[in-house]
CSV table of C-alpha atoms and ligand atoms in Angstrom, one decimal:
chain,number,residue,atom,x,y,z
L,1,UNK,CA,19.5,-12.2,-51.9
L,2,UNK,CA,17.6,-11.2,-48.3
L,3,UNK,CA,17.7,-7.8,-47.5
L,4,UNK,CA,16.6,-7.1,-43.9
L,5,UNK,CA,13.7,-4.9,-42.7
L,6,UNK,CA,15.7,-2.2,-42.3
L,7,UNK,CA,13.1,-0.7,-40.3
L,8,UNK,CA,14.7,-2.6,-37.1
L,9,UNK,CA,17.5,-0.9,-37.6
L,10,UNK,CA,16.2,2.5,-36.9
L,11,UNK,CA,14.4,0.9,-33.4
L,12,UNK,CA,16.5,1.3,-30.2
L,13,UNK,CA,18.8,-1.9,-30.1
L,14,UNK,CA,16.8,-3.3,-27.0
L,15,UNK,CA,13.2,-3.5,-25.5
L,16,UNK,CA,13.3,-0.6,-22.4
L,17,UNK,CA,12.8,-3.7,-19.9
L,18,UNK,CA,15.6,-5.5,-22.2
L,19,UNK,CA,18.2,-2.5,-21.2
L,20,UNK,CA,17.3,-2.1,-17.1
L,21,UNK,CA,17.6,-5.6,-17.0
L,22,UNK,CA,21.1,-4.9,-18.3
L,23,UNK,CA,22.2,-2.4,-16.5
L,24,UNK,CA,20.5,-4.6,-13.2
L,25,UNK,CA,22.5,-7.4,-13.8
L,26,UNK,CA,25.9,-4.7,-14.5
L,27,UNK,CA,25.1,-3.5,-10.8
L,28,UNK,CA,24.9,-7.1,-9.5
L,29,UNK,CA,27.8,-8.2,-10.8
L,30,UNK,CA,30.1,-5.1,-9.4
L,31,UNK,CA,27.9,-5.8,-5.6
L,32,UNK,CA,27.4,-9.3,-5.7
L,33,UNK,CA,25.7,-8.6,-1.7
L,34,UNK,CA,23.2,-6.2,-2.6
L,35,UNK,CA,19.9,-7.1,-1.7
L,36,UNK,CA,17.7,-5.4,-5.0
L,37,UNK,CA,14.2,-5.3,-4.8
L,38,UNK,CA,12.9,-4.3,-7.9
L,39,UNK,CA,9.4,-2.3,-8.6
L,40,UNK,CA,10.3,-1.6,-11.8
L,41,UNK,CA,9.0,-4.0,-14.4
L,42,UNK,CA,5.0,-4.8,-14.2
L,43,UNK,CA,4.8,-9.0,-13.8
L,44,UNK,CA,2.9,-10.2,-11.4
L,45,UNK,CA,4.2,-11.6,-8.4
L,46,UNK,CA,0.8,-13.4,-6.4
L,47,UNK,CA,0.6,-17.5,-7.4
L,48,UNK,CA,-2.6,-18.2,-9.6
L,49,UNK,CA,-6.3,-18.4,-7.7
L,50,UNK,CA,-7.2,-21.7,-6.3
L,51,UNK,CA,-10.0,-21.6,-8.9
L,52,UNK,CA,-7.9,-20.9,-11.8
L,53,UNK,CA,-5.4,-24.1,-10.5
L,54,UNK,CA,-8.6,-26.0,-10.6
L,55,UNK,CA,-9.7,-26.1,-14.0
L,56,UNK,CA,-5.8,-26.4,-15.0
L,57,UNK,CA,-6.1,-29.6,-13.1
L,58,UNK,CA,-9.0,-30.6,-14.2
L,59,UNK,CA,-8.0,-29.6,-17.9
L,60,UNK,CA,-5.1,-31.6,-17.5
L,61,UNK,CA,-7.4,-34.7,-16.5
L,62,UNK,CA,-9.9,-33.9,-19.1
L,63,UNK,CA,-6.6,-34.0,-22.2
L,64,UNK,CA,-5.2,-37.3,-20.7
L,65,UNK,CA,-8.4,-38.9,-22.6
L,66,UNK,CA,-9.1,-39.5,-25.7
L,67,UNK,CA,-12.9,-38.1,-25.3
L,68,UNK,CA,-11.3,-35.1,-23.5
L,69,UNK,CA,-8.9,-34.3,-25.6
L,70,UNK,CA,-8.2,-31.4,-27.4
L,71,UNK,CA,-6.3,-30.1,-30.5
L,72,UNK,CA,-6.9,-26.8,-32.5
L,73,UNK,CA,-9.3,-25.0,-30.9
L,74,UNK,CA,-11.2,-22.4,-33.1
L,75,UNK,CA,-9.0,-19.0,-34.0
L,76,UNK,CA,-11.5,-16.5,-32.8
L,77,UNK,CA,-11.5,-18.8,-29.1
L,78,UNK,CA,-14.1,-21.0,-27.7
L,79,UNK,CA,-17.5,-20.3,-27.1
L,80,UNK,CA,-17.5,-20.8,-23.2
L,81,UNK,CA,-15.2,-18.5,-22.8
L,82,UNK,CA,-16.3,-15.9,-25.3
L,83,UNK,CA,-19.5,-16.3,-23.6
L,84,UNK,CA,-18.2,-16.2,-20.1
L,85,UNK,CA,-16.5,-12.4,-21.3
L,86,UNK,CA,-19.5,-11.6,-22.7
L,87,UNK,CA,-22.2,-11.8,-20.4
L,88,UNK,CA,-19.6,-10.7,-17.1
L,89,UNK,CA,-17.3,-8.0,-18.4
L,90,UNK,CA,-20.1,-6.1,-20.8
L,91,UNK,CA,-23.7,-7.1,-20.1
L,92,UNK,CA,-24.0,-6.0,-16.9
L,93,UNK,CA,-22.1,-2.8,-17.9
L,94,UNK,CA,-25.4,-2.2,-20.4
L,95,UNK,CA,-22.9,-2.7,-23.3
L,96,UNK,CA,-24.2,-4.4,-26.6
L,97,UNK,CA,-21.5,-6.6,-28.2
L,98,UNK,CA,-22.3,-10.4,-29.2
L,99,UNK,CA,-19.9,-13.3,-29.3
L,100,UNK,CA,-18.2,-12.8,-32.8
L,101,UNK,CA,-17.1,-9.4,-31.7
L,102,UNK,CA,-14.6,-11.5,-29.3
L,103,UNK,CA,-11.2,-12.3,-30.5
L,104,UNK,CA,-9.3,-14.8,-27.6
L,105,UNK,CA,-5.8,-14.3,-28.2
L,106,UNK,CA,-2.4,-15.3,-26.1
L,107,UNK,CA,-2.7,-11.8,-24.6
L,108,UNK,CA,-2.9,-8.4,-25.0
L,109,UNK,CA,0.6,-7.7,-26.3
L,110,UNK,CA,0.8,-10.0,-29.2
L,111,UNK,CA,-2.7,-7.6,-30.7
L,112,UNK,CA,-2.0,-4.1,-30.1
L,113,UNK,CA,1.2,-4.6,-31.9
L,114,UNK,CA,-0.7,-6.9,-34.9
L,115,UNK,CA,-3.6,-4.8,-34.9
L,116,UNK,CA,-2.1,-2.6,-37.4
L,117,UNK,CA,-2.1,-4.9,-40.0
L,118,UNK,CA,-5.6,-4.0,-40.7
L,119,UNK,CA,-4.8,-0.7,-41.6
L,120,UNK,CA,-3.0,1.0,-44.8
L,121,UNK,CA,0.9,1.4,-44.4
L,122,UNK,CA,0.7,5.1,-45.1
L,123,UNK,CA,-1.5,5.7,-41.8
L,124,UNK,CA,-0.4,7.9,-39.1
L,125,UNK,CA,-0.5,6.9,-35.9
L,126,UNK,CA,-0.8,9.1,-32.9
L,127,UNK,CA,-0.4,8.2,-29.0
L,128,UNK,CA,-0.4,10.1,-26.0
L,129,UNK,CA,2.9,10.4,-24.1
L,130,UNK,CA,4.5,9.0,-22.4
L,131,UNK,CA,3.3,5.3,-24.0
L,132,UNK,CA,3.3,1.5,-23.5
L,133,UNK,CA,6.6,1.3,-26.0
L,134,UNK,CA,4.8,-1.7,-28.1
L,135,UNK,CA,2.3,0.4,-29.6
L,136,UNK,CA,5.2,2.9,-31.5
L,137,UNK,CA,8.0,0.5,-31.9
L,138,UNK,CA,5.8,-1.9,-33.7
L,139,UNK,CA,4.6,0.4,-36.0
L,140,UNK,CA,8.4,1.3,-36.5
L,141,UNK,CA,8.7,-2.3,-37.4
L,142,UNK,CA,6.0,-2.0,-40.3
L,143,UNK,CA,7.7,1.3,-41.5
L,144,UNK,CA,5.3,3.5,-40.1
L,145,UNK,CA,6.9,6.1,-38.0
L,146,UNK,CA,9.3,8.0,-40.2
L,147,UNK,CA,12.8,8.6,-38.7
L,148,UNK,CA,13.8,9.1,-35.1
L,149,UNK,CA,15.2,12.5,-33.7
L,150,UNK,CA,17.8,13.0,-30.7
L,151,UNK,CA,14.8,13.2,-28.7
L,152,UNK,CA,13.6,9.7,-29.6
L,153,UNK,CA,10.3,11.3,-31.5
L,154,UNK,CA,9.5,9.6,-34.7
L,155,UNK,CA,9.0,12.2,-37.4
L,156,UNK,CA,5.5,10.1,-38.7
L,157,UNK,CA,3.9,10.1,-35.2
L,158,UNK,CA,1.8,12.3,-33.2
L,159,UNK,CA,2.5,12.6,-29.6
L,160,UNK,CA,0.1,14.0,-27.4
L,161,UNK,CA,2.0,14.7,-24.0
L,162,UNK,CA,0.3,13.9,-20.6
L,163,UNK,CA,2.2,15.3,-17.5
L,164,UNK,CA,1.7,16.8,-14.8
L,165,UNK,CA,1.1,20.5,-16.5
L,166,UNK,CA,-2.4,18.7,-18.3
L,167,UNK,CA,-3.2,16.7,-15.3
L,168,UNK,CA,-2.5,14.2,-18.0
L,169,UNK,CA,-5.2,14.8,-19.9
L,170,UNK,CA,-4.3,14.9,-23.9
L,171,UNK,CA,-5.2,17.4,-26.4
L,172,UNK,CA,-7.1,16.3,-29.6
L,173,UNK,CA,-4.6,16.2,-32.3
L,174,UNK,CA,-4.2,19.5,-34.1
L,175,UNK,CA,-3.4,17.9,-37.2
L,176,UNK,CA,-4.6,15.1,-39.4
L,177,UNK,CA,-3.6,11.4,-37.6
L,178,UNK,CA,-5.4,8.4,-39.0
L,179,UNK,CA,-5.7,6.3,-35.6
L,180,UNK,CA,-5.1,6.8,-31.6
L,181,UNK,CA,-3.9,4.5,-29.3
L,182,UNK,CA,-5.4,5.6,-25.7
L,183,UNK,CA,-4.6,3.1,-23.0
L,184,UNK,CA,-6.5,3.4,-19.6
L,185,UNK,CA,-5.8,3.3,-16.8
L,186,UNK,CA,-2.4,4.2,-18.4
L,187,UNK,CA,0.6,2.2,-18.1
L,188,UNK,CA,3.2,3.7,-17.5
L,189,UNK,CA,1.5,7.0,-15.2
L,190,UNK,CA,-1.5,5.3,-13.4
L,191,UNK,CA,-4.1,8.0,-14.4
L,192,UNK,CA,-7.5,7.0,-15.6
L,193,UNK,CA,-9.9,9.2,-18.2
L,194,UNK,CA,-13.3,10.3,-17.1
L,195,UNK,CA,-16.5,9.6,-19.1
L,196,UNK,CA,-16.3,13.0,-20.2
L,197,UNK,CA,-12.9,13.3,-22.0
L,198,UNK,CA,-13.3,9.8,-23.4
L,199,UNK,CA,-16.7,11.2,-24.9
L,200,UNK,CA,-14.8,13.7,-26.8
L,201,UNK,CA,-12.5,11.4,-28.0
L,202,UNK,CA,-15.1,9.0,-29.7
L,203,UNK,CA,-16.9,12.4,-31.3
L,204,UNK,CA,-13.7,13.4,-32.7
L,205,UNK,CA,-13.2,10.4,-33.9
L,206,UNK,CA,-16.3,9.7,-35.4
L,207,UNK,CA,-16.1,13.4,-37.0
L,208,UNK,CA,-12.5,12.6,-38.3
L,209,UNK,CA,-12.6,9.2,-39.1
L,210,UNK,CA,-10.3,8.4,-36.9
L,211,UNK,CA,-9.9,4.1,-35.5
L,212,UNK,CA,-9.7,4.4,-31.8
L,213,UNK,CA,-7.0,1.5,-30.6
L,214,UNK,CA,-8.2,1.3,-26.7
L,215,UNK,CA,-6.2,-0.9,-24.1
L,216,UNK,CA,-7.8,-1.4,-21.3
L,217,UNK,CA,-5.9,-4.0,-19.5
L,218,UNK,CA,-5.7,-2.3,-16.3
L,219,UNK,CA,-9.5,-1.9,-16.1
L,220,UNK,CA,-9.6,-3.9,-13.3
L,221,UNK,CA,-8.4,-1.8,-10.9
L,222,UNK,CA,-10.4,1.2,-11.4
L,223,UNK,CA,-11.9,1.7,-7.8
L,224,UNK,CA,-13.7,4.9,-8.7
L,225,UNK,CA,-17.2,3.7,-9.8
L,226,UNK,CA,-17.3,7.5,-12.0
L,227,UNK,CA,-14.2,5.7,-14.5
L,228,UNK,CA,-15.4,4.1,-17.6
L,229,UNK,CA,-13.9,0.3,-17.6
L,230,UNK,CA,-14.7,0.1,-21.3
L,231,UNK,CA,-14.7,2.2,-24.4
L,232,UNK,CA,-18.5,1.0,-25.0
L,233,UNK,CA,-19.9,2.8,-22.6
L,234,UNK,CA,-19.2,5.7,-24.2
L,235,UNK,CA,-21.6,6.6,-26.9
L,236,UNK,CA,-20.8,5.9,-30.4
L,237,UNK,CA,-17.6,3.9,-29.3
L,238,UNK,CA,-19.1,0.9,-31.6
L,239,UNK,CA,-18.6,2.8,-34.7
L,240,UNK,CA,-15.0,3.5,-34.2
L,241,UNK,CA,-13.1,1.5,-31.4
L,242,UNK,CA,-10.9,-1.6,-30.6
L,243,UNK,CA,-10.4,-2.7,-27.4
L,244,UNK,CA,-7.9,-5.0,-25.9
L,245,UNK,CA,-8.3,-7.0,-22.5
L,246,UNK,CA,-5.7,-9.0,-21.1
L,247,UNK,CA,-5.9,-11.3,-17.9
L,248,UNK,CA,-2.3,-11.0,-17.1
L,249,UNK,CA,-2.9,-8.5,-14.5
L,250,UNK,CA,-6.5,-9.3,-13.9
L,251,UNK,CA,-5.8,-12.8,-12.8
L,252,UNK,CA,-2.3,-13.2,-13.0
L,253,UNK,CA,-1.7,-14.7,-16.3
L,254,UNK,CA,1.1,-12.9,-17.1
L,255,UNK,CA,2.6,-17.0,-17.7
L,256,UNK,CA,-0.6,-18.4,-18.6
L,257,UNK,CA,-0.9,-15.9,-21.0
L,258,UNK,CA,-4.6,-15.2,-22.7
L,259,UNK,CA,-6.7,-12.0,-22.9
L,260,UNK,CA,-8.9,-10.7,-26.0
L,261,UNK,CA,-9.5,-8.2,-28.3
L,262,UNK,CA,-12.7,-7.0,-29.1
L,263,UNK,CA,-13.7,-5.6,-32.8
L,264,UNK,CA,-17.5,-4.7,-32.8
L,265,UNK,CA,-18.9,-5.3,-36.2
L,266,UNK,CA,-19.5,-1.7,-37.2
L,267,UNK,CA,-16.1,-0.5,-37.0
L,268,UNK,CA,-14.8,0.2,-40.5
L,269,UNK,CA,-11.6,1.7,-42.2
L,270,UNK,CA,-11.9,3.5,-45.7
L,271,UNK,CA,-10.9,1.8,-49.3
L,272,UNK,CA,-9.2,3.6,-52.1
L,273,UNK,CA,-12.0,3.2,-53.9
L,274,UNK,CA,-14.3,5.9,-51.4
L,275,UNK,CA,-16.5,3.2,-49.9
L,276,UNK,CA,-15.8,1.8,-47.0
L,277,UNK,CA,-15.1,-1.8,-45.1
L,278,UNK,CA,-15.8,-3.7,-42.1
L,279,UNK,CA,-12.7,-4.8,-39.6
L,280,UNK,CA,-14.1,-7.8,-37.7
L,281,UNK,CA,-13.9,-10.2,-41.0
L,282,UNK,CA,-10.7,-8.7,-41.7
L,283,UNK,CA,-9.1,-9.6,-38.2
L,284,UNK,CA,-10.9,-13.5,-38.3
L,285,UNK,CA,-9.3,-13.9,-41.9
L,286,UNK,CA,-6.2,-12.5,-40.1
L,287,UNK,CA,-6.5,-14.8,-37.5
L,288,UNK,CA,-7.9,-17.7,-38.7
L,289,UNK,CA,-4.7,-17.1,-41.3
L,290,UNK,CA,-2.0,-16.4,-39.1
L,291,UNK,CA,-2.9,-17.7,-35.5
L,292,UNK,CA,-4.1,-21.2,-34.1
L,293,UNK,CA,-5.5,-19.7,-31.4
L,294,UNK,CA,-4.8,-19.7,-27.2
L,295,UNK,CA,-4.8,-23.2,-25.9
L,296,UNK,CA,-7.5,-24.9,-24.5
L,297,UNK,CA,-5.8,-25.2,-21.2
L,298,UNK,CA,-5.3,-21.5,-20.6
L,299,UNK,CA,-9.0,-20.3,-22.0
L,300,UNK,CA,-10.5,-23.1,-19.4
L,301,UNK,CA,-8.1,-21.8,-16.8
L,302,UNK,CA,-9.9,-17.9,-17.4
L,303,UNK,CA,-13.1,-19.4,-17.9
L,304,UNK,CA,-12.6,-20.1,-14.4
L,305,UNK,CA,-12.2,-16.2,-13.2
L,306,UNK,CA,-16.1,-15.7,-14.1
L,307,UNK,CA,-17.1,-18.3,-11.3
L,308,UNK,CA,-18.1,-16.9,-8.5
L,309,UNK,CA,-15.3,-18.2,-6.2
L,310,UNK,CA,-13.0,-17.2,-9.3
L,311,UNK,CA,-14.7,-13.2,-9.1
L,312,UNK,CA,-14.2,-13.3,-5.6
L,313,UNK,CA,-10.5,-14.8,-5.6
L,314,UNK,CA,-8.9,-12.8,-8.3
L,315,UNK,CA,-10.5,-9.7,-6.3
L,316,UNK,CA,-8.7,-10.4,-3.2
L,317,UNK,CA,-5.4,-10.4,-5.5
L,318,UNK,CA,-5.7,-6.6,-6.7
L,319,UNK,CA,-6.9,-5.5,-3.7
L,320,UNK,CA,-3.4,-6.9,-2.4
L,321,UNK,CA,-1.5,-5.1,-5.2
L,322,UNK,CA,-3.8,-2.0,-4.3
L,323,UNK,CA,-2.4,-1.9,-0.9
L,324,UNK,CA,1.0,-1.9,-2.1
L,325,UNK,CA,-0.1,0.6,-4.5
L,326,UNK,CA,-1.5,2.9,-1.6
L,327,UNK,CA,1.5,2.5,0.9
L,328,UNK,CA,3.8,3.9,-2.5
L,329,UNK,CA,1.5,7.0,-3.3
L,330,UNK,CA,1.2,7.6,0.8
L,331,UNK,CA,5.1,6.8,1.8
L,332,UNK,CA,6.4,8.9,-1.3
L,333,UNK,CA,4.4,11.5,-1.1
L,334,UNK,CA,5.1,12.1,2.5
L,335,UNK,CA,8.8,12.3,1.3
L,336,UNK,CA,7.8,15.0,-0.5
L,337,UNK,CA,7.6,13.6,-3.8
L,338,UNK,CA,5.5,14.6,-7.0
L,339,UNK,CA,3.2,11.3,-7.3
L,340,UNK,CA,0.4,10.9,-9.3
L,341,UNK,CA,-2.1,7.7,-10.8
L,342,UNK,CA,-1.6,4.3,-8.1
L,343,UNK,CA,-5.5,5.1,-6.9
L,344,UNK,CA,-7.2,3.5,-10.1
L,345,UNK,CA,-4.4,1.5,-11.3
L,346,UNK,CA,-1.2,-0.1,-10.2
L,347,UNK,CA,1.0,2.2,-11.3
L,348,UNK,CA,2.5,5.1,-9.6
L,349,UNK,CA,4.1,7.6,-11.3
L,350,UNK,CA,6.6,10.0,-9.6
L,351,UNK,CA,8.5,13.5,-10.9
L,352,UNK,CA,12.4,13.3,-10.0
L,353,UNK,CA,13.3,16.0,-8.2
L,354,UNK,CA,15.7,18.8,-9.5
L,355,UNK,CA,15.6,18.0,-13.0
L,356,UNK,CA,17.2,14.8,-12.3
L,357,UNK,CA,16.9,13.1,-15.5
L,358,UNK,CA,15.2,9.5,-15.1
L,359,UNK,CA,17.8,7.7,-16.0
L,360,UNK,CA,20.2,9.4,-13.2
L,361,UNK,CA,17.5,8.8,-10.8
L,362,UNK,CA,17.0,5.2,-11.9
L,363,UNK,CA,20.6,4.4,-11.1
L,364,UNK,CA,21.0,6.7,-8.1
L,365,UNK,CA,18.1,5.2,-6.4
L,366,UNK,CA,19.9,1.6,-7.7
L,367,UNK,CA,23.4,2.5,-6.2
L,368,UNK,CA,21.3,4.5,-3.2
L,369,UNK,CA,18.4,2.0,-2.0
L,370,UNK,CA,19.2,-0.8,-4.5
L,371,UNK,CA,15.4,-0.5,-5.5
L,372,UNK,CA,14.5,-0.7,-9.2
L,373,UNK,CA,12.3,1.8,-11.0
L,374,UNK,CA,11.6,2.5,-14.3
L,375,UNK,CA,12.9,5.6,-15.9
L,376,UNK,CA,9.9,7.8,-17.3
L,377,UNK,CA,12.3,8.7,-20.8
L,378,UNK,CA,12.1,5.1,-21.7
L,379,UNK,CA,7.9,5.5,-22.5
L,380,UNK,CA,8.6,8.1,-25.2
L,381,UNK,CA,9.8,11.8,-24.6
L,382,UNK,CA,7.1,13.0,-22.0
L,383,UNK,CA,8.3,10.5,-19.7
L,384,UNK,CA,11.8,12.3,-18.9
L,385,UNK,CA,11.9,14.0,-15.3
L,386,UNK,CA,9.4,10.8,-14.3
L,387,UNK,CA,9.9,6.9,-13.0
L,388,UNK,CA,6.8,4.8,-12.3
L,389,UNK,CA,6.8,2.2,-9.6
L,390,UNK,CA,4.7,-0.9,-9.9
L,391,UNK,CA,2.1,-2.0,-7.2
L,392,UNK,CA,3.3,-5.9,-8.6
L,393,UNK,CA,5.3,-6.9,-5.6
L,394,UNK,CA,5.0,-8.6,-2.2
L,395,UNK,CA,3.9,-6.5,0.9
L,396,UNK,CA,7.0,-7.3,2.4
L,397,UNK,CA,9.3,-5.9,-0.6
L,398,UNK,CA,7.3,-3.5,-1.5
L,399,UNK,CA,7.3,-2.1,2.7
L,400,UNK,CA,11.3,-2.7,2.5
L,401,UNK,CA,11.8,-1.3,-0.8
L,402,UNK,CA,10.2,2.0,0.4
L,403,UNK,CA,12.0,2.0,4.4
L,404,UNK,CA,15.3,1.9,1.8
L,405,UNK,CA,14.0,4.9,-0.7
L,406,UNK,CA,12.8,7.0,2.5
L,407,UNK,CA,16.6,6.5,4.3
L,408,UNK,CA,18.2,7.0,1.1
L,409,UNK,CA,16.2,10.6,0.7
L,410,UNK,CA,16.6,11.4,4.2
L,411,UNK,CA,20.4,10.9,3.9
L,412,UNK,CA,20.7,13.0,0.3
L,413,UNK,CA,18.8,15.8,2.3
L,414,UNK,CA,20.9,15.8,5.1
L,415,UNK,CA,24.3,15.6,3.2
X,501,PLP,N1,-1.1,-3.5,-22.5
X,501,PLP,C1,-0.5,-2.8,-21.6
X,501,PLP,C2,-0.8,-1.3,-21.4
X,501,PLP,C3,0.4,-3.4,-20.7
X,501,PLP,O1,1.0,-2.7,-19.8
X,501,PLP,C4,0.7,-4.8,-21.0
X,501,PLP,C5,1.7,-5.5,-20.1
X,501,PLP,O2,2.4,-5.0,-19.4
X,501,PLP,C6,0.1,-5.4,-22.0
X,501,PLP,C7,-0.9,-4.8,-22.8
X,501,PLP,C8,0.4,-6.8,-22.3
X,501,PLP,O3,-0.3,-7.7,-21.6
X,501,PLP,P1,-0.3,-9.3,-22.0
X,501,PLP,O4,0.5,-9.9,-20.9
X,501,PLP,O5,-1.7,-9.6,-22.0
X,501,PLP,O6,0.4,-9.5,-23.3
C-alpha cells in the first residue's frame, strides 16, 4: 500500500498566487463589467527582445537539419552559454568562478526548492520574513519545517523579520540554524542589502558553518552602483554560498524559462563522519541523475542577451518596468502611503493603513479600484499589515491602475 507524503498535508491547500487567482476570478464572476487590472503577481508583461526572437528563429532553422539538430544537451548546460554568464555577469564584476561552477537550469524556481536535497533532512532552515513562499513550503514538502502554528510559523524554522521597524535589515540568528536563504533585491519588499550587511552575513556564516542559499534574480535592477549584484563580491562568499540567477525577469523568460545556479567548488556541507564534502559534484550527480537539462532552443535564445544589441535591448525593458516602478513609489507615496523598495527592484512594498490586515486591503482595493495586489501575510507572518505591487505591467495599466487607487483613497477619506 502507498501512503502519501503527509507532509503536503500540513502545507496550505493552494500556492498564495493559486488562492488570489481564486478569489480574482470569485470577484469576476459576481461583476462580470469590471475592468481589473492586476499588479499583483510578478510575470512579465513586455514581448521577448528582437535579439532573443532571433536566435529562436534561427534555432528553429538550425533543428530543422539533420547537422543542426539537437537532442540531450549536457545536464550542467552548454558551454556557450555557460561561457557567455561567465565572462558577462562575473568577470567584469572581478569575481573568480570558472565554467563547472555553472549549473543552466529551466529557471530559478525549480533550484531553490531542489537545492535542499544536498543537505541532511534534520537541517534547519532559516529565512528572513516576509519570504518568496517556495523556499519554506518546499522544505515543508521534504519534512523539514516542523508543524505550523495559527500564525502560519513553522515550529522547525527561523524567521528573521524585515519591516519597516529594521529598515528591513535581518538580525543574525540568535540560535543555531544550519542554512539561510537571503534573496536580494527581495521579492516580495523591493529592498536591497549593502555590501556591508551582506559581509557579516558571509562571516557569520563562515564562523557557524552555516550554507548561504542567495537568490539573486532581481539583480538586474539594482540601479545603485553601492548594491552588491552577487554574493561573490563579498569576501569569503566562495566558501559558503549558492547563488541562483534567473532570466525570467532579466530578459523576460518567464515562458522561455532558463536561468542558473551557481555552486563554486569550495562550498562544502559536513559528514557524519567529522570531515567534510564538496557540493558542486553532488549537484552534477544530482543533475546529471534527475534533470536532462534546459533545451537548446531556450539556452541559444539567452545566449543571445550577452550580445551587444541583446545588453542593450533587455536594458531598455527594465528601465520600462523601472518607470512603472517609479510612478508606484511617487503616486503612492504622495497619497500618503508607507512605501518602501521599487528603487533597486521592481517591487514596491506598501503598509496598509489602520491596521487593515492585507487581506482586507487586498479585497477592498479589488471591490474599491478593481486593482490587484498581493497581500503581505501571504509571504510568511512579517508580511501582515503589507501588499507589494509589481512594476510588471504596461505604462498604460499601471498609470490607470494607480488614477483608480488614488480616487478610491480620496473617496474613503472624504466619506
Ligand atoms: N526567485 C524569486 C525571488 C522569484 O521571485 C522568482 C519568480 O517570481 C523566482 C526565483 C523564479 O524564477 P524563475 O522564473 O526563473 O523560475
Amino acid at each position: 500500500m502507498a501512503f502519501v507524503n503527509e507532509n503536503f498535508l500540513k502545507l496550505q491547500a493552494n500556492y498564495l498566487f493559486a488562492d488570489i487567482a481564486g478569489k480574482v476570478k470569485a470577484y469576476k464572476e459576481a461583476c462580470p463589467d469590471a475592468e481589473i487590472i492586476s499588479l499583483g503577481i510578478g510575470d512579465v508583461t513586455q514581448p521577448l527582445c528582437p535579439a532573443v526572437c532571433e536566435a529562436i528563429r534561427k534555432v528553429a532553422d538550425e533543428m530543422s537539419s539533420s547537422p543542426g539538430f539537437h537532442g540531450y544537451g549536457p545536464e550542467q548546460g552548454y558551454a556557450f552559454l555557460r561561457e557567455a554568464i561567465l565572462k558577462n555577469d562575473f568577470l567584469p564584476r572581478g569575481i573568480d568562478l570558472c565554467i563547472e561552477e555553472i549549473f543552466i537550469n529551466d529557471g530559478a524556481k525549480s533550484d531553490t526548492g531542489n537545492i535542499q536535497e544536498l543537505i541532511s533532512s534534520d537541517a534547519v532552515i532559516g529565512v528572513t520574513d516576509p519570504v518568496y513562499p517556495v523556499y519554506v513550503d518546499s522544505n515543508a514538502m521534504n519534512g523539514r519545517t516542523g508543524e505550523k502554528d495559527a500564525r502560519g510559523r513553522w515550529s522547525n524554522v527561523t524567521y528573521l523579520p524585515c519591516n519597516a521597524e529594521n529598515d528591513f535589515i535581518p538580525k543574525l540568528p540568535d540560535r543555531t540554524i544550519d542554512v539561510i536563504y537571503l534573496c536580494y533585491p527581495n521579492n516580495p519588499t523591493g529592498t536591497v542589502i549593502t555590501r556591508a550587511e551582506l559581509q557579516k552575513w558571509v562571516d557569520y556564516a563562515l564562523e557557524n558553518d552555516v550554507i548561504i542559499f542567495y537568490d539573486s534574480a532581481y539583480e538586474a535592477y539594482i540601479r545603485d552602483a553601492e548594491i552588491p549584484h552577487s554574493i561573490y563580491e563579498i569576501s569569503g562568499a566562495r566558501k559558503c554560498a549558492i547563488e541562483f540567477r534567473s532570466f525570467s525577469k532579466t530578459a523576460g523568460f518567464t515562458g522561455v524559462r532558463c536561468g542558473y545556479t551557481i555552486i563554486p567548488k569550495d562550498v562544502t556541507a559536513k559528514t557524519r563522519q567529522g570531515g567534510s564534502i564538496a557540493l558542486n559534484p553532488l549537484w552534477l550527480r544530482r543533475q546529471c541523475t534527475k534533470f536532462n537539462g534546459a533545451s537548446y532552443i531556450s539556452q541559444r535564445a539567452a545566449e543571445a542577451i550577452y550580445t551587444p544589441e541583446g545588453k542593450a535591448q533587455i536594458r531598455s525593458v527594465i528601465d520600462y518596468y523601472m518607470h512603472n516602478a517609479d510612478l508606484m513609489v511617487s503616486t503612492l507615496r504622495g497619497l500618503g502611503f508607507d512605501v518602501y523598495g521599487g528603487e533597486n527592484a521592481p517591487y514596491v512594498w506598501m503598509r496598509t493603513p489602520a491596521d487593515i490586515s492585507s487581506w482586507q486591503f487586498f479585497e477592498d482595493m479589488l471591490l474599491g479600484a478593481n486593482v490587484v495586489c498581493t497581500p503581505g501575510a501571504g509571504f510568511g507572518p512579517s508580511g501582515e499589515g503589507y501588499v507589494r505591487f509589481t512594476a510588471f505591467g504596461t505604462h498604460e495599466k499601471t498609470a490607470e491602475a494607480l488614477r483608480r487607487i488614488s480616487e478610491w483613497t480620496e473617496d474613503l477619506r472624504n466619506n
